[in-house]
């Protein structure tokens, strides 16, 4: 299994910390956020990891190199000065990911999820990890049904953790689902992944699991400081 780490964001909510450091390279408990993911991928037996980059892109290979220290092969998918969003980033990196299903993780999250709990491949087009709704997202994102399917709406909405397993088929016909969204006609295209996921949910092609352990979306300097303090304890 190969993996994709979304690391191209501008980190605007994290300024001034991200004026000089990309958010996934900010350190918690002594190591960059992204390294926590690389450690897990190495333990899982992942061989190839693709990291998409944009803001301060040159720092990633300087810090991470080619992945040798983890026994990984790291490939960089540079998106230019403007990030391509999650959908565009996945589409742009697809040729580096191989043909098999792959894991994709947001580079600015932290969790104690055991990655061996993820399926090697989803039953449909995607398998998502959901968590209890944090204070900054009280309404949640999607609903997890009793049969393990994920739906756009429902009585018990949870928050998408930024961790999933995907088939390349999720990107099929992406343009029809994105329609005239801003960025769709650019080269390379820039678009969000959420509309594709919702379309797949409508046809019953998304499954999920509820992670009840620790999880943090490191979206503000205070959350970064809180996570660092918690892990050091």
Short mmCIF file of C-alpha atoms in Angstrom, two decimals:
data_model
loop_
_atom_site.label_atom_id
_atom_site.label_comp_id
_atom_site.label_asym_id
_atom_site.label_seq_id
_atom_site.Cartn_x
_atom_site.Cartn_y
_atom_site.Cartn_z
CA UNK A 1 0.00 0.00 0.00
CA UNK A 2 1.20 3.52 -0.82
CA UNK A 3 0.27 6.74 0.96
CA UNK A 4 -0.37 10.42 0.28
CA UNK A 5 0.18 13.19 2.80
CA UNK A 6 -1.57 16.49 2.12
CA UNK A 7 1.05 19.11 3.01
CA UNK A 8 0.46 21.91 0.49
CA UNK A 9 -1.69 24.26 2.57
CA UNK A 10 -0.71 27.85 3.22
CA UNK A 11 -1.24 27.58 6.99
CA UNK A 12 -2.86 30.99 7.17
CA UNK A 13 -4.53 30.39 10.54
CA UNK A 14 -1.17 29.40 12.04
CA UNK A 15 0.66 32.63 11.28
CA UNK A 16 3.13 33.89 12.33
CA UNK A 17 4.47 30.35 12.93
CA UNK A 18 3.93 29.44 9.29
CA UNK A 19 5.57 32.56 7.91
CA UNK A 20 8.82 30.62 7.91
CA UNK A 21 7.77 26.97 8.40
CA UNK A 22 5.09 24.91 6.59
CA UNK A 23 2.46 23.74 9.06
CA UNK A 24 3.24 19.98 8.70
CA UNK A 25 6.85 20.72 9.66
CA UNK A 26 5.93 22.48 12.91
CA UNK A 27 7.23 20.43 15.80
CA UNK A 28 5.26 18.72 18.56
CA UNK A 29 6.96 16.73 21.31
CA UNK A 30 10.29 17.10 19.58
CA UNK A 31 9.47 16.16 16.00
CA UNK A 32 7.57 17.62 13.03
CA UNK A 33 3.88 16.78 12.76
CA UNK A 34 4.45 15.03 9.43
CA UNK A 35 7.05 12.71 10.96
CA UNK A 36 4.41 11.21 13.24
CA UNK A 37 2.66 10.03 10.06
CA UNK A 38 5.86 8.75 8.48
CA UNK A 39 6.61 6.70 11.59
CA UNK A 40 3.18 5.09 11.37
CA UNK A 41 3.47 4.40 7.65
CA UNK A 42 6.84 2.74 8.16
CA UNK A 43 5.43 0.54 10.93
CA UNK A 44 2.50 -0.40 8.68
CA UNK A 45 4.79 -1.54 5.88
CA UNK A 46 4.02 1.28 3.44
CA UNK A 47 6.79 1.56 0.85
CA UNK A 48 6.07 4.74 -1.12
CA UNK A 49 4.80 8.01 0.36
CA UNK A 50 3.81 10.97 -1.81
CA UNK A 51 3.88 14.39 -0.16
CA UNK A 52 2.14 17.22 -2.00
CA UNK A 53 3.79 20.61 -1.48
CA UNK A 54 3.29 24.28 -2.26
CA UNK A 55 4.02 26.81 0.49
CA UNK A 56 7.75 26.76 1.38
CA UNK A 57 7.99 23.52 -0.60
CA UNK A 58 11.78 23.42 -0.58
CA UNK A 59 11.82 22.78 3.18
CA UNK A 60 10.25 19.33 2.92
CA UNK A 61 13.10 17.55 1.12
CA UNK A 62 15.58 19.49 3.26
CA UNK A 63 13.99 18.09 6.44
CA UNK A 64 12.72 14.69 5.28
CA UNK A 65 15.05 13.76 2.45
CA UNK A 66 14.08 10.74 0.37
CA UNK A 67 12.63 8.78 3.28
CA UNK A 68 15.59 6.45 3.75
CA UNK A 69 15.75 6.98 7.51
CA UNK A 70 12.25 5.46 7.81
CA UNK A 71 12.79 2.76 5.20
CA UNK A 72 10.37 4.65 2.92
CA UNK A 73 10.57 6.08 -0.57
CA UNK A 74 9.31 9.68 -0.44
CA UNK A 75 8.13 11.37 -3.62
CA UNK A 76 7.19 15.05 -3.80
CA UNK A 77 4.24 16.33 -5.81
CA UNK A 78 4.84 20.06 -6.14
CA UNK A 79 1.70 22.05 -6.95
CA UNK A 80 3.23 25.45 -7.62
CA UNK A 81 2.67 28.63 -5.60
CA UNK A 82 -1.07 28.06 -5.17
CA UNK A 83 -2.29 24.79 -3.57
CA UNK A 84 -4.66 22.65 -5.64
CA UNK A 85 -7.03 21.78 -2.74
CA UNK A 86 -7.53 18.18 -1.64
CA UNK A 87 -9.20 16.90 -4.80
CA UNK A 88 -6.82 18.65 -7.15
CA UNK A 89 -3.87 17.59 -5.04
CA UNK A 90 -4.92 13.95 -5.15
CA UNK A 91 -5.54 14.16 -8.90
CA UNK A 92 -2.14 15.81 -9.47
CA UNK A 93 -0.34 13.12 -7.44
CA UNK A 94 -2.19 10.13 -8.88
CA UNK A 95 0.63 9.05 -11.24
CA UNK A 96 2.98 8.73 -8.26
CA UNK A 97 0.62 6.59 -6.18
CA UNK A 98 0.40 3.49 -8.35
CA UNK A 99 -2.82 1.75 -9.30
CA UNK A 100 -3.76 0.14 -5.98
CA UNK A 101 -5.84 1.73 -3.20
CA UNK A 102 -3.86 4.14 -1.04
CA UNK A 103 -4.01 5.89 2.31
CA UNK A 104 -4.31 9.69 2.35
CA UNK A 105 -3.74 11.74 5.51
CA UNK A 106 -3.86 15.45 6.24
CA UNK A 107 -0.36 16.52 7.24
CA UNK A 108 -1.63 18.90 9.93
CA UNK A 109 -3.47 16.42 12.15
CA UNK A 110 -2.31 14.18 14.98
CA UNK A 111 -4.02 11.07 16.28
CA UNK A 112 -3.29 7.88 18.16
CA UNK A 113 -5.23 5.84 15.58
CA UNK A 114 -3.73 2.42 14.98
CA UNK A 115 -3.27 2.43 11.21
CA UNK A 116 -3.53 -1.36 11.13
CA UNK A 117 -7.25 -0.85 11.85
CA UNK A 118 -7.65 0.60 8.34
CA UNK A 119 -8.73 -1.74 5.55
CA UNK A 120 -6.15 -2.54 2.89
CA UNK A 121 -8.76 -1.44 0.39
CA UNK A 122 -12.21 0.09 0.76
CA UNK A 123 -15.35 -1.85 -0.09
CA UNK A 124 -16.40 0.99 -2.36
CA UNK A 125 -14.45 4.04 -3.47
CA UNK A 126 -13.42 5.36 -0.07
CA UNK A 127 -13.17 4.45 3.62
CA UNK A 128 -13.08 7.39 6.05
CA UNK A 129 -12.05 7.75 9.67
CA UNK A 130 -14.51 9.86 11.68
CA UNK A 131 -14.09 11.30 15.17
CA UNK A 132 -16.27 12.96 17.79
CA UNK A 133 -17.02 16.57 16.92
CA UNK A 134 -14.48 19.01 18.37
CA UNK A 135 -15.43 22.45 19.65
CA UNK A 136 -14.43 24.11 16.39
CA UNK A 137 -16.70 21.80 14.31
CA UNK A 138 -19.74 21.09 16.50
CA UNK A 139 -22.07 20.13 13.63
CA UNK A 140 -19.76 17.50 12.20
CA UNK A 141 -19.22 16.62 8.55
CA UNK A 142 -20.79 13.24 7.77
CA UNK A 143 -22.96 10.60 9.39
CA UNK A 144 -21.86 7.03 10.12
CA UNK A 145 -24.73 4.57 9.72
CA UNK A 146 -25.15 1.34 11.64
CA UNK A 147 -24.09 -0.72 8.64
CA UNK A 148 -20.76 1.07 8.46
CA UNK A 149 -21.67 3.27 5.49
CA UNK A 150 -20.95 7.00 5.55
CA UNK A 151 -23.67 9.39 4.46
CA UNK A 152 -23.76 13.09 3.74
CA UNK A 153 -26.33 13.66 6.46
CA UNK A 154 -27.94 11.81 9.30
CA UNK A 155 -28.92 11.92 12.95
CA UNK A 156 -25.42 11.28 14.34
CA UNK A 157 -22.94 13.42 12.48
CA UNK A 158 -19.23 13.06 13.15
CA UNK A 159 -16.14 14.95 12.00
CA UNK A 160 -13.93 13.68 9.20
CA UNK A 161 -10.51 13.01 10.74
CA UNK A 162 -8.54 13.72 7.57
CA UNK A 163 -7.58 10.03 7.30
CA UNK A 164 -8.93 7.75 4.60
CA UNK A 165 -8.29 4.88 2.21
CA UNK A 166 -9.19 5.55 -1.42
CA UNK A 167 -9.50 3.94 -4.80
CA UNK A 168 -8.43 5.91 -7.85
CA UNK A 169 -11.95 5.42 -9.20
CA UNK A 170 -13.13 8.13 -6.79
CA UNK A 171 -11.56 10.62 -9.20
CA UNK A 172 -13.35 9.26 -12.26
CA UNK A 173 -15.60 11.86 -13.85
CA UNK A 174 -14.40 14.45 -11.36
CA UNK A 175 -15.10 17.26 -13.79
CA UNK A 176 -18.78 16.37 -14.08
CA UNK A 177 -19.12 16.46 -10.30
CA UNK A 178 -17.15 19.67 -9.85
CA UNK A 179 -18.89 21.40 -12.78
CA UNK A 180 -17.99 25.09 -12.94
CA UNK A 181 -16.34 25.36 -9.52
CA UNK A 182 -13.56 27.97 -9.37
CA UNK A 183 -10.24 26.43 -10.37
CA UNK A 184 -11.68 23.45 -12.23
CA UNK A 185 -10.59 24.81 -15.61
CA UNK A 186 -7.07 25.68 -14.51
CA UNK A 187 -4.02 23.58 -15.45
CA UNK A 188 -3.54 21.61 -13.29
CA UNK A 189 -7.11 21.72 -11.96
CA UNK A 190 -7.85 22.95 -8.45
CA UNK A 191 -10.88 21.49 -6.65
CA UNK A 192 -12.04 20.10 -3.32
CA UNK A 193 -12.46 16.39 -2.59
CA UNK A 194 -15.69 16.76 -0.58
CA UNK A 195 -18.06 16.94 -3.61
CA UNK A 196 -16.58 13.70 -4.96
CA UNK A 197 -17.00 12.03 -1.58
CA UNK A 198 -20.61 13.17 -1.29
CA UNK A 199 -21.35 11.84 -4.77
CA UNK A 200 -19.82 8.50 -3.79
CA UNK A 201 -21.89 8.49 -0.58
CA UNK A 202 -25.03 8.99 -2.64
CA UNK A 203 -24.31 5.76 -4.50
CA UNK A 204 -23.39 3.87 -1.32
CA UNK A 205 -19.68 3.69 -2.10
CA UNK A 206 -18.18 5.13 1.11
CA UNK A 207 -17.61 3.21 4.34
CA UNK A 208 -16.17 4.44 7.59
CA UNK A 209 -15.06 3.82 11.14
CA UNK A 210 -15.39 5.81 14.35
CA UNK A 211 -12.08 6.53 16.06
CA UNK A 212 -12.83 7.21 19.70
CA UNK A 213 -9.24 7.85 20.74
CA UNK A 214 -7.17 11.00 20.68
CA UNK A 215 -7.21 13.28 17.64
CA UNK A 216 -6.24 16.91 17.03
CA UNK A 217 -6.68 19.16 14.03
CA UNK A 218 -3.70 21.45 14.54
CA UNK A 219 -5.42 24.50 13.12
CA UNK A 220 -4.28 27.24 15.49
CA UNK A 221 -1.10 28.04 17.46
CA UNK A 222 -2.99 27.33 20.68
CA UNK A 223 -3.97 23.82 19.54
CA UNK A 224 -0.36 23.20 18.58
CA UNK A 225 0.82 24.31 22.02
CA UNK A 226 -1.85 22.22 23.76
CA UNK A 227 -0.91 19.12 21.78
CA UNK A 228 2.78 19.63 22.45
CA UNK A 229 2.16 19.96 26.19
CA UNK A 230 -0.12 16.90 26.26
CA UNK A 231 2.35 14.68 24.42
CA UNK A 232 5.26 15.80 26.58
CA UNK A 233 3.26 14.83 29.68
#
